[in-house]
Amino acid sequence: HGLEERVKMTRLRVTIAKRLKEDKESAAMVTTFNEVDMQSIMKMREEYKEDFQRKYSVKLGFMSFFVKASVVALKNFPAVNAEIERDHIIDINYYNISIAFGTDRGLVVPVLKKADELPFADIERHIFSLS
């Protein structure tokens, strides 16, 4: 597998994609929130936060856990990481994750390129450097 794979869509699939896009542009969008049991992550973070900060000079936050979980989800459901370009589906085999957070300068949305290859410390450093 390369970085991207292009797969030609059938005419039926192209029509379905166009109609779905039209529906998305004309319909009201709803956001769903799901609760997640964070107890094991909170326990792990509490247990290792001092050693982590001493070793890497950055705090162990929650965002690195969320980034890693997002990458696992994208690997398990690769269609979510794909895009459509005209009559092709482009399967994207890399994981760039954007994280939005507020700062005193306003909303910042850094992109963590190749997030699947980044260790927790590098994710936390990148986020900290922009805050």
CSV table of N, CA and C in Angstrom, one decimal:
chain,number,residue,atom,x,y,z
A,1,HIS,N,0.8,-1.2,0.0
A,1,HIS,CA,0.0,0.0,0.0
A,1,HIS,C,0.9,1.2,0.0
A,2,GLY,N,0.6,2.2,-0.9
A,2,GLY,CA,1.2,3.5,-0.9
A,2,GLY,C,0.5,4.4,0.0
A,3,LEU,N,0.9,5.7,-0.1
A,3,LEU,CA,0.2,6.7,0.7
A,3,LEU,C,-1.2,6.9,0.4
A,4,GLU,N,-1.6,6.8,-0.9
A,4,GLU,CA,-3.0,6.9,-1.3
A,4,GLU,C,-3.2,5.9,-2.4
A,5,GLU,N,-4.5,5.4,-2.4
A,5,GLU,CA,-4.9,4.5,-3.5
A,5,GLU,C,-6.2,5.0,-4.1
A,6,ARG,N,-6.2,5.1,-5.4
A,6,ARG,CA,-7.4,5.6,-6.1
A,6,ARG,C,-8.1,4.4,-6.7
A,7,VAL,N,-9.4,4.4,-6.4
A,7,VAL,CA,-10.3,3.4,-6.8
A,7,VAL,C,-11.5,4.0,-7.6
A,8,LYS,N,-11.6,3.6,-8.9
A,8,LYS,CA,-12.7,4.2,-9.7
A,8,LYS,C,-14.0,3.7,-9.2
A,9,MET,N,-15.0,4.6,-9.1
A,9,MET,CA,-16.3,4.3,-8.6
A,9,MET,C,-17.2,3.9,-9.8
A,10,THR,N,-18.2,3.0,-9.6
A,10,THR,CA,-19.2,2.7,-10.6
A,10,THR,C,-20.1,3.9,-10.8
A,11,ARG,N,-20.8,4.0,-11.9
A,11,ARG,CA,-21.7,5.1,-12.2
A,11,ARG,C,-22.8,5.2,-11.1
A,12,LEU,N,-23.2,4.1,-10.6
A,12,LEU,CA,-24.2,4.1,-9.5
A,12,LEU,C,-23.7,4.7,-8.3
A,13,ARG,N,-22.4,4.3,-7.9
A,13,ARG,CA,-21.8,4.9,-6.7
A,13,ARG,C,-21.6,6.4,-6.8
A,14,VAL,N,-21.2,6.8,-8.0
A,14,VAL,CA,-21.0,8.3,-8.3
A,14,VAL,C,-22.3,9.0,-8.1
A,15,THR,N,-23.4,8.5,-8.6
A,15,THR,CA,-24.7,9.1,-8.4
A,15,THR,C,-25.1,9.1,-6.9
A,16,ILE,N,-24.9,8.1,-6.2
A,16,ILE,CA,-25.2,8.0,-4.8
A,16,ILE,C,-24.4,9.1,-4.0
A,17,ALA,N,-23.1,9.2,-4.4
A,17,ALA,CA,-22.2,10.1,-3.7
A,17,ALA,C,-22.7,11.6,-3.9
A,18,LYS,N,-23.1,11.9,-5.2
A,18,LYS,CA,-23.6,13.2,-5.5
A,18,LYS,C,-24.9,13.5,-4.7
A,19,ARG,N,-25.8,12.6,-4.6
A,19,ARG,CA,-27.0,12.8,-3.9
A,19,ARG,C,-26.8,12.9,-2.4
A,20,LEU,N,-25.8,12.1,-1.8
A,20,LEU,CA,-25.5,12.3,-0.4
A,20,LEU,C,-24.9,13.7,-0.1
A,21,LYS,N,-24.1,14.1,-1.0
A,21,LYS,CA,-23.5,15.5,-0.9
A,21,LYS,C,-24.6,16.6,-0.9
A,22,GLU,N,-25.5,16.4,-1.9
A,22,GLU,CA,-26.6,17.4,-2.0
A,22,GLU,C,-27.4,17.4,-0.7
A,23,ASP,N,-27.7,16.2,-0.2
A,23,ASP,CA,-28.5,16.1,1.1
A,23,ASP,C,-27.7,16.7,2.2
A,24,LYS,N,-26.5,16.5,2.3
A,24,LYS,CA,-25.7,17.1,3.4
A,24,LYS,C,-25.7,18.6,3.3
A,25,GLU,N,-25.6,19.2,2.1
A,25,GLU,CA,-25.6,20.6,2.0
A,25,GLU,C,-27.0,21.3,2.2
A,26,SER,N,-28.1,20.5,2.1
A,26,SER,CA,-29.4,21.1,2.3
A,26,SER,C,-30.1,20.7,3.6
A,27,ALA,N,-29.5,19.7,4.3
A,27,ALA,CA,-30.2,19.3,5.5
A,27,ALA,C,-29.5,19.8,6.8
A,28,ALA,N,-30.3,19.9,7.9
A,28,ALA,CA,-29.7,20.3,9.2
A,28,ALA,C,-28.8,19.2,9.7
A,29,MET,N,-27.7,19.6,10.2
A,29,MET,CA,-26.7,18.7,10.8
A,29,MET,C,-26.9,18.6,12.3
A,30,VAL,N,-26.7,17.4,12.8
A,30,VAL,CA,-26.9,17.1,14.2
A,30,VAL,C,-25.6,16.5,14.7
A,31,THR,N,-25.2,17.0,15.8
A,31,THR,CA,-24.0,16.5,16.5
A,31,THR,C,-24.4,15.6,17.6
A,32,THR,N,-23.7,14.5,17.7
A,32,THR,CA,-24.0,13.5,18.7
A,32,THR,C,-22.8,13.4,19.7
A,33,PHE,N,-23.1,13.4,21.0
A,33,PHE,CA,-22.0,13.2,22.0
A,33,PHE,C,-22.2,11.9,22.6
A,34,ASN,N,-21.1,11.1,22.7
A,34,ASN,CA,-21.1,9.9,23.4
A,34,ASN,C,-20.2,9.9,24.6
A,35,GLU,N,-20.7,9.3,25.7
A,35,GLU,CA,-19.9,9.2,26.9
A,35,GLU,C,-18.9,8.1,26.8
A,36,VAL,N,-17.7,8.3,27.4
A,36,VAL,CA,-16.7,7.3,27.3
A,36,VAL,C,-16.2,7.1,28.8
A,37,ASP,N,-16.0,5.8,29.1
A,37,ASP,CA,-15.4,5.5,30.4
A,37,ASP,C,-13.9,5.8,30.4
A,38,MET,N,-13.5,6.9,31.1
A,38,MET,CA,-12.1,7.3,31.0
A,38,MET,C,-11.3,6.9,32.3
A,39,GLN,N,-11.9,6.0,33.1
A,39,GLN,CA,-11.3,5.7,34.4
A,39,GLN,C,-9.9,5.0,34.2
A,40,SER,N,-9.7,4.1,33.3
A,40,SER,CA,-8.4,3.5,33.1
A,40,SER,C,-7.4,4.4,32.6
A,41,ILE,N,-7.8,5.4,31.7
A,41,ILE,CA,-6.8,6.4,31.2
A,41,ILE,C,-6.5,7.3,32.3
A,42,MET,N,-7.4,7.7,33.1
A,42,MET,CA,-7.2,8.6,34.2
A,42,MET,C,-6.2,8.0,35.2
A,43,LYS,N,-6.4,6.7,35.5
A,43,LYS,CA,-5.6,6.0,36.4
A,43,LYS,C,-4.1,5.9,35.9
A,44,MET,N,-4.0,5.5,34.6
A,44,MET,CA,-2.7,5.4,34.0
A,44,MET,C,-2.0,6.8,33.9
A,45,ARG,N,-2.7,7.8,33.6
A,45,ARG,CA,-2.1,9.1,33.6
A,45,ARG,C,-1.6,9.6,34.9
A,46,GLU,N,-2.5,9.3,36.0
A,46,GLU,CA,-2.1,9.7,37.3
A,46,GLU,C,-0.8,8.9,37.8
A,47,GLU,N,-0.8,7.6,37.4
A,47,GLU,CA,0.3,6.8,37.8
A,47,GLU,C,1.7,7.2,37.1
A,48,TYR,N,1.6,7.6,35.9
A,48,TYR,CA,2.8,7.9,35.1
A,48,TYR,C,3.2,9.3,34.9
A,49,LYS,N,2.3,10.3,35.3
A,49,LYS,CA,2.5,11.7,34.9
A,49,LYS,C,3.8,12.3,35.4
A,50,GLU,N,4.2,12.0,36.6
A,50,GLU,CA,5.5,12.5,37.1
A,50,GLU,C,6.7,12.0,36.4
A,51,ASP,N,6.7,10.7,36.2
A,51,ASP,CA,7.8,10.1,35.4
A,51,ASP,C,7.9,10.6,34.0
A,52,PHE,N,6.7,10.7,33.4
A,52,PHE,CA,6.6,11.2,32.0
A,52,PHE,C,7.1,12.6,31.9
A,53,GLN,N,6.7,13.5,32.8
A,53,GLN,CA,7.2,14.8,32.8
A,53,GLN,C,8.7,14.9,33.0
A,54,ARG,N,9.2,14.1,34.0
A,54,ARG,CA,10.6,14.2,34.3
A,54,ARG,C,11.4,13.7,33.0
A,55,LYS,N,10.9,12.6,32.4
A,55,LYS,CA,11.6,12.1,31.2
A,55,LYS,C,11.5,12.9,30.0
A,56,TYR,N,10.3,13.5,29.7
A,56,TYR,CA,10.1,14.2,28.4
A,56,TYR,C,10.0,15.7,28.5
A,57,SER,N,10.0,16.2,29.7
A,57,SER,CA,9.8,17.7,30.0
A,57,SER,C,8.5,18.2,29.4
A,58,VAL,N,7.5,17.4,29.4
A,58,VAL,CA,6.1,17.9,29.0
A,58,VAL,C,5.1,17.1,29.8
A,59,LYS,N,4.0,17.7,30.1
A,59,LYS,CA,2.9,17.0,30.9
A,59,LYS,C,2.2,15.9,30.0
A,60,LEU,N,1.8,14.9,30.6
A,60,LEU,CA,1.0,13.8,30.0
A,60,LEU,C,-0.4,14.2,30.1
A,61,GLY,N,-1.0,14.7,29.0
A,61,GLY,CA,-2.4,15.2,28.9
A,61,GLY,C,-3.3,14.1,28.4
A,62,PHE,N,-4.5,14.5,28.1
A,62,PHE,CA,-5.5,13.5,27.6
A,62,PHE,C,-5.4,13.5,26.0
A,63,MET,N,-5.0,14.6,25.4
A,63,MET,CA,-5.0,14.7,24.0
A,63,MET,C,-4.2,13.6,23.3
A,64,SER,N,-3.1,13.2,23.8
A,64,SER,CA,-2.3,12.1,23.2
A,64,SER,C,-3.1,10.8,23.2
A,65,PHE,N,-3.9,10.6,24.2
A,65,PHE,CA,-4.7,9.4,24.3
A,65,PHE,C,-5.8,9.4,23.2
A,66,PHE,N,-6.4,10.6,23.1
A,66,PHE,CA,-7.5,10.8,22.1
A,66,PHE,C,-6.9,10.6,20.7
A,67,VAL,N,-5.7,11.2,20.4
A,67,VAL,CA,-5.1,11.1,19.1
A,67,VAL,C,-4.8,9.6,18.8
A,68,LYS,N,-4.2,8.9,19.7
A,68,LYS,CA,-3.9,7.5,19.5
A,68,LYS,C,-5.2,6.7,19.3
A,69,ALA,N,-6.3,7.0,20.0
A,69,ALA,CA,-7.5,6.2,19.9
A,69,ALA,C,-8.1,6.6,18.5
A,70,SER,N,-8.0,7.8,18.1
A,70,SER,CA,-8.5,8.2,16.7
A,70,SER,C,-7.8,7.4,15.6
A,71,VAL,N,-6.5,7.3,15.7
A,71,VAL,CA,-5.8,6.6,14.7
A,71,VAL,C,-6.2,5.1,14.7
A,72,VAL,N,-6.4,4.5,15.8
A,72,VAL,CA,-6.8,3.1,15.9
A,72,VAL,C,-8.2,3.0,15.2
A,73,ALA,N,-9.1,3.9,15.5
A,73,ALA,CA,-10.4,3.9,14.9
A,73,ALA,C,-10.3,4.0,13.4
A,74,LEU,N,-9.5,4.9,12.9
A,74,LEU,CA,-9.3,5.1,11.4
A,74,LEU,C,-8.7,3.9,10.8
A,75,LYS,N,-7.8,3.2,11.4
A,75,LYS,CA,-7.3,2.0,10.9
A,75,LYS,C,-8.3,0.9,10.8
A,76,ASN,N,-9.2,0.9,11.8
A,76,ASN,CA,-10.2,-0.2,11.9
A,76,ASN,C,-11.4,0.1,10.9
A,77,PHE,N,-11.6,1.4,10.5
A,77,PHE,CA,-12.6,1.8,9.6
A,77,PHE,C,-12.0,2.7,8.6
A,78,PRO,N,-11.2,2.2,7.6
A,78,PRO,CA,-10.5,3.0,6.7
A,78,PRO,C,-11.4,3.9,5.8
A,79,ALA,N,-12.6,3.5,5.5
A,79,ALA,CA,-13.5,4.3,4.7
A,79,ALA,C,-13.7,5.7,5.3
A,80,VAL,N,-13.6,5.8,6.6
A,80,VAL,CA,-13.8,7.1,7.2
A,80,VAL,C,-12.6,8.1,6.9
A,81,ASN,N,-11.5,7.5,6.6
A,81,ASN,CA,-10.3,8.3,6.3
A,81,ASN,C,-10.1,8.5,4.7
A,82,ALA,N,-11.2,8.1,4.0
A,82,ALA,CA,-11.1,8.2,2.5
A,82,ALA,C,-11.8,9.5,2.1
A,83,GLU,N,-11.5,9.9,0.8
A,83,GLU,CA,-12.2,11.1,0.3
A,83,GLU,C,-12.6,10.8,-1.2
A,84,ILE,N,-13.6,11.6,-1.6
A,84,ILE,CA,-14.0,11.4,-3.0
A,84,ILE,C,-13.6,12.5,-3.9
A,85,GLU,N,-13.0,12.2,-5.0
A,85,GLU,CA,-12.6,13.2,-6.0
A,85,GLU,C,-13.1,12.8,-7.3
A,86,ARG,N,-14.1,13.6,-7.8
A,86,ARG,CA,-14.8,13.3,-9.0
A,86,ARG,C,-15.4,11.9,-9.0
A,87,ASP,N,-14.8,11.0,-9.8
A,87,ASP,CA,-15.4,9.6,-9.9
A,87,ASP,C,-14.4,8.6,-9.3
A,88,HIS,N,-13.6,9.0,-8.3
A,88,HIS,CA,-12.7,8.1,-7.7
A,88,HIS,C,-12.8,8.3,-6.1
A,89,ILE,N,-12.7,7.1,-5.5
A,89,ILE,CA,-12.5,7.1,-4.0
A,89,ILE,C,-11.0,7.1,-3.8
A,90,ILE,N,-10.5,8.0,-2.9
A,90,ILE,CA,-9.1,8.0,-2.6
A,90,ILE,C,-9.0,7.4,-1.2
A,91,ASP,N,-8.4,6.2,-1.1
A,91,ASP,CA,-8.1,5.7,0.2
A,91,ASP,C,-6.8,6.2,0.7
A,92,ILE,N,-6.9,6.9,1.9
A,92,ILE,CA,-5.7,7.6,2.4
A,92,ILE,C,-5.1,6.7,3.5
A,93,ASN,N,-3.8,6.3,3.3
A,93,ASN,CA,-3.2,5.4,4.2
A,93,ASN,C,-2.2,6.1,5.1
A,94,TYR,N,-2.5,7.3,5.5
A,94,TYR,CA,-1.7,8.0,6.5
A,94,TYR,C,-2.7,8.7,7.4
A,95,TYR,N,-2.2,9.2,8.5
A,95,TYR,CA,-3.1,9.7,9.6
A,95,TYR,C,-2.7,11.1,10.1
A,96,ASN,N,-3.2,12.1,9.5
A,96,ASN,CA,-3.0,13.5,9.9
A,96,ASN,C,-4.2,13.9,10.8
A,97,ILE,N,-4.0,14.2,12.0
A,97,ILE,CA,-5.1,14.5,12.9
A,97,ILE,C,-5.0,16.0,13.3
A,98,SER,N,-6.2,16.7,13.2
A,98,SER,CA,-6.3,18.1,13.6
A,98,SER,C,-6.9,18.1,15.0
A,99,ILE,N,-6.5,19.0,15.8
A,99,ILE,CA,-7.0,19.2,17.1
A,99,ILE,C,-7.3,20.7,17.3
A,100,ALA,N,-8.6,21.0,17.6
A,100,ALA,CA,-9.0,22.4,17.8
A,100,ALA,C,-9.0,22.7,19.3
A,101,PHE,N,-8.3,23.8,19.7
A,101,PHE,CA,-8.4,24.2,21.1
A,101,PHE,C,-8.3,25.8,21.1
A,102,GLY,N,-8.8,26.3,22.2
A,102,GLY,CA,-8.8,27.8,22.3
A,102,GLY,C,-7.6,28.3,23.1
A,103,THR,N,-7.1,29.4,22.6
A,103,THR,CA,-6.0,30.1,23.2
A,103,THR,C,-6.3,31.5,23.4
A,104,ASP,N,-5.4,32.3,24.1
A,104,ASP,CA,-5.7,33.7,24.2
A,104,ASP,C,-5.7,34.4,22.9
A,105,ARG,N,-5.1,33.8,21.8
A,105,ARG,CA,-5.1,34.4,20.5
A,105,ARG,C,-6.3,33.9,19.7
A,106,GLY,N,-7.2,33.1,20.2
A,106,GLY,CA,-8.3,32.5,19.5
A,106,GLY,C,-8.2,31.0,19.3
A,107,LEU,N,-9.1,30.5,18.4
A,107,LEU,CA,-9.1,29.1,18.1
A,107,LEU,C,-7.9,28.7,17.3
A,108,VAL,N,-7.2,27.7,17.7
A,108,VAL,CA,-6.0,27.1,17.0
A,108,VAL,C,-6.3,25.7,16.6
A,109,VAL,N,-6.0,25.3,15.4
A,109,VAL,CA,-6.2,24.0,14.9
A,109,VAL,C,-5.0,23.4,14.3
A,110,PRO,N,-4.0,22.9,15.1
A,110,PRO,CA,-2.8,22.3,14.6
A,110,PRO,C,-3.1,21.0,14.0
A,111,VAL,N,-2.3,20.6,13.0
A,111,VAL,CA,-2.4,19.3,12.3
A,111,VAL,C,-1.1,18.5,12.8
A,112,LEU,N,-1.4,17.3,13.3
A,112,LEU,CA,-0.4,16.4,13.7
A,112,LEU,C,-0.2,15.4,12.5
A,113,LYS,N,0.8,15.7,11.7
A,113,LYS,CA,1.1,14.8,10.5
A,113,LYS,C,1.7,13.5,11.0
A,114,LYS,N,1.2,12.5,10.3
A,114,LYS,CA,1.7,11.1,10.6
A,114,LYS,C,1.5,10.8,12.1
A,115,ALA,N,0.3,11.1,12.6
A,115,ALA,CA,0.0,10.9,14.0
A,115,ALA,C,0.2,9.5,14.5
A,116,ASP,N,0.1,8.5,13.6
A,116,ASP,CA,0.3,7.1,13.9
A,116,ASP,C,1.7,6.8,14.3
A,117,GLU,N,2.6,7.6,13.8
A,117,GLU,CA,4.1,7.4,14.0
A,117,GLU,C,4.6,8.2,15.2
A,118,LEU,N,3.8,9.1,15.7
A,118,LEU,CA,4.3,9.9,16.8
A,118,LEU,C,4.1,9.3,18.2
A,119,PRO,N,5.1,9.3,19.0
A,119,PRO,CA,5.0,8.8,20.4
A,119,PRO,C,4.2,9.9,21.2
A,120,PHE,N,3.6,9.5,22.3
A,120,PHE,CA,2.8,10.3,23.2
A,120,PHE,C,3.6,11.6,23.5
A,121,ALA,N,4.9,11.6,23.8
A,121,ALA,CA,5.6,12.8,24.2
A,121,ALA,C,5.6,13.8,23.0
A,122,ASP,N,5.8,13.3,21.8
A,122,ASP,CA,5.8,14.3,20.7
A,122,ASP,C,4.5,14.9,20.4
A,123,ILE,N,3.4,14.1,20.6
A,123,ILE,CA,2.1,14.7,20.5
A,123,ILE,C,1.9,15.8,21.5
A,124,GLU,N,2.2,15.5,22.8
A,124,GLU,CA,2.0,16.5,23.8
A,124,GLU,C,2.9,17.7,23.6
A,125,ARG,N,4.2,17.5,23.1
A,125,ARG,CA,5.0,18.7,22.9
A,125,ARG,C,4.5,19.6,21.8
A,126,HIS,N,3.9,19.0,20.7
A,126,HIS,CA,3.4,19.7,19.6
A,126,HIS,C,2.2,20.5,20.1
A,127,ILE,N,1.3,19.9,20.9
A,127,ILE,CA,0.2,20.6,21.4
A,127,ILE,C,0.6,21.8,22.3
A,128,PHE,N,1.5,21.5,23.2
A,128,PHE,CA,2.0,22.5,24.2
A,128,PHE,C,2.7,23.6,23.5
A,129,SER,N,3.4,23.4,22.4
A,129,SER,CA,4.1,24.5,21.7
A,129,SER,C,3.2,25.5,21.1
A,130,LEU,N,1.9,25.1,20.8
A,130,LEU,CA,1.0,25.9,20.2
A,130,LEU,C,0.0,26.6,21.1
A,131,SER,N,0.0,26.2,22.4
A,131,SER,CA,-0.9,26.7,23.4
A,131,SER,C,-0.3,28.0,24.0
